[in-house]
């Protein structure tokens, strides 16, 4: 997929993130997680295609521990508040790495550190093992040379994960835990991979650290999944909302004024007020739940506006001699019977009707052929007597 191990790990972290987490790429480690409680996960990622990076004398193992030791010593990482994780792309392990991983108390960690030191620094003639290499020696010095309590803290909070050699399969398994269907999992994963890469590139180009909020990613993911993977209707949460009668102030609303311009009766206006209110409630709820976003609403509104323009022209061509109020009524009722999907979702009738009124409310559309002039004239008259042009 053209995705680095670190970027793949970033996506896996996002898929498994807790509420409020921020996942980082190469900010304070290869991959990092910042939690709401102030704790961190500091992850080093190793791609091991042909070797084991966790053997007792593996430079990668000790370089990782040395990097953490340096970061802790210099105050970049708080040893009491950080979990240190080493992740490999393929199966890996070794006695010292396992002893560090299994040490859960300071006493266990002290014992494991002492045993590792004794094993590594015993004369080669007695152990039959190779001597310490030039590349390994400085890494060992950095780790074993820091304050003992800091080294103990790192080991107590150390763990490692060994992958099975198929990063894509790991990503797919993580995506399946998001309840993505098997037949669409690949497509959703390709989208998520592209989104994370684009977000990282965008932040870096702006000179900002690559930090991605869990809630931002989750909202985008849910919107994409629900749009492309779950073909169901957007369920209304405003079904029980009902305005039983018109109020005098309703006539101050622009979309109601638009209806009055075409001489709509009170019953039609009451229906409009209810549809407008219910659609507004649904739109707010669906946005908060991540079912739709601003892009979805903008696209939906543009489609409605395009349909309105076409229907307006049809009415003009078919009924050029009809009074303007009659043309407006024909256009209005034609639009009220028209419906389109929202981001692939069928919508309930009141939502489309209410969305027409939302566009009429900001004067993006209108029912009377000269609705803008008529509304301007009303505004100049201060809401006084309105003579409609027939």
Steps between C-alpha positions, in 0.01 A plus 500: 500500500808729497462565873797496739494281811486810720206646306323162513556488874358852524181380328481191724536726804220724372272202444560382856509844662308596810275805511713814511825336385738681268719278281835643392747403228866579566421763763656351813558153352432301184135483606353653813168522679403785730210422732256726680645405840842631393660160447681403181584196293845523342531246220808398302413309180740255333456342158682167527475310175808281537626530858397494865534848659432369851791261554715567805770681298278657234601860439135593427386385844767690688482805276128519580565472874784752470273750319242469775767534766626820339148643463422422864832638623451826308139537615341447158306203638366458853598149605215485754243592241616324182451149363792384287407265217717339233313365199646271233342413166588129528538246783793589726621450854789417729573410866592851615210664315260249654641553849455878464147456366404269787638728774194665653644631828812707581659195666433285192645773278813538714559124486449493121737794444771345720468165321519667158810696602672190635419301188616767257819603675637160604829421325432331166746221588269387784168536323600381154309799358625773271649809660314829502518663156603860438147587390344338808733637765380866501136389517568284805689785664207739455251261655705353782659840567185688598367529853394157619149612596444637150616173343269308735209727404554434129517122547187490721309680226662317207317263266540374146269375229614267224297514181424202279671648195186635334439860599207529259327206671549672836348820364210305354436323832500836678257637244270201542476586869336822382216280364596557139359227277740250344403589144571870553791478743767543232339814361455654844858414591632662181301812584624506863860451387469786255333726757771444761776555245335819373451629853862432590624667180274800558629555854864459402463739207362756745802449725284341770563174688314199359238466775159353413210516743302183549166681480592665170603168345200317649254753362646477148516121515140459619378738234683311227394157627138593540496659158674221310445191710161524667208557273228601739278800554611784721257461786325813618528600865240774458200280430312609810565873455188684393394864503120486548419851382655804336627789707498868394880507496509219242410754231835669568687191377634538148388158380149575628505836320593308185188288540282803561629646172326217313191525721555171682227434756558458873489122478786492249696749711451288813625192315801701386586616852489144628708364212758778541532435874522120471758517220712741705493266802594198287778689322654605832475149648644322197792744486576451870493123454738513204238361260534803274737795477506851356609364163194271493260785578664732247476237227138423593406870492663547160302207361176645635585842354572346162168314505321822599655687207394228255146486633471878495595506133253221423219695666594819314503325163183300559290775661625838376152658516416385852503762780831509687339371821368199308843437348644517850250248633575259215872531569455462877284189485721346233802540726311369804446171319865474398756312707870416469735290712744652748849351459342182366237479775129511423344776710156526650262739318495765772878541478495584128202733543667668796822536303311680220373744763852544641617610153198729470582644842841624385351604163714254305176402332148640487152404384373829358669573164616838638550392859809716564334820380184420694689430820702819459182696450352351816812591690478862380135516601591371844261212478206723405237435241640285223362518148605189310563530131266270318 
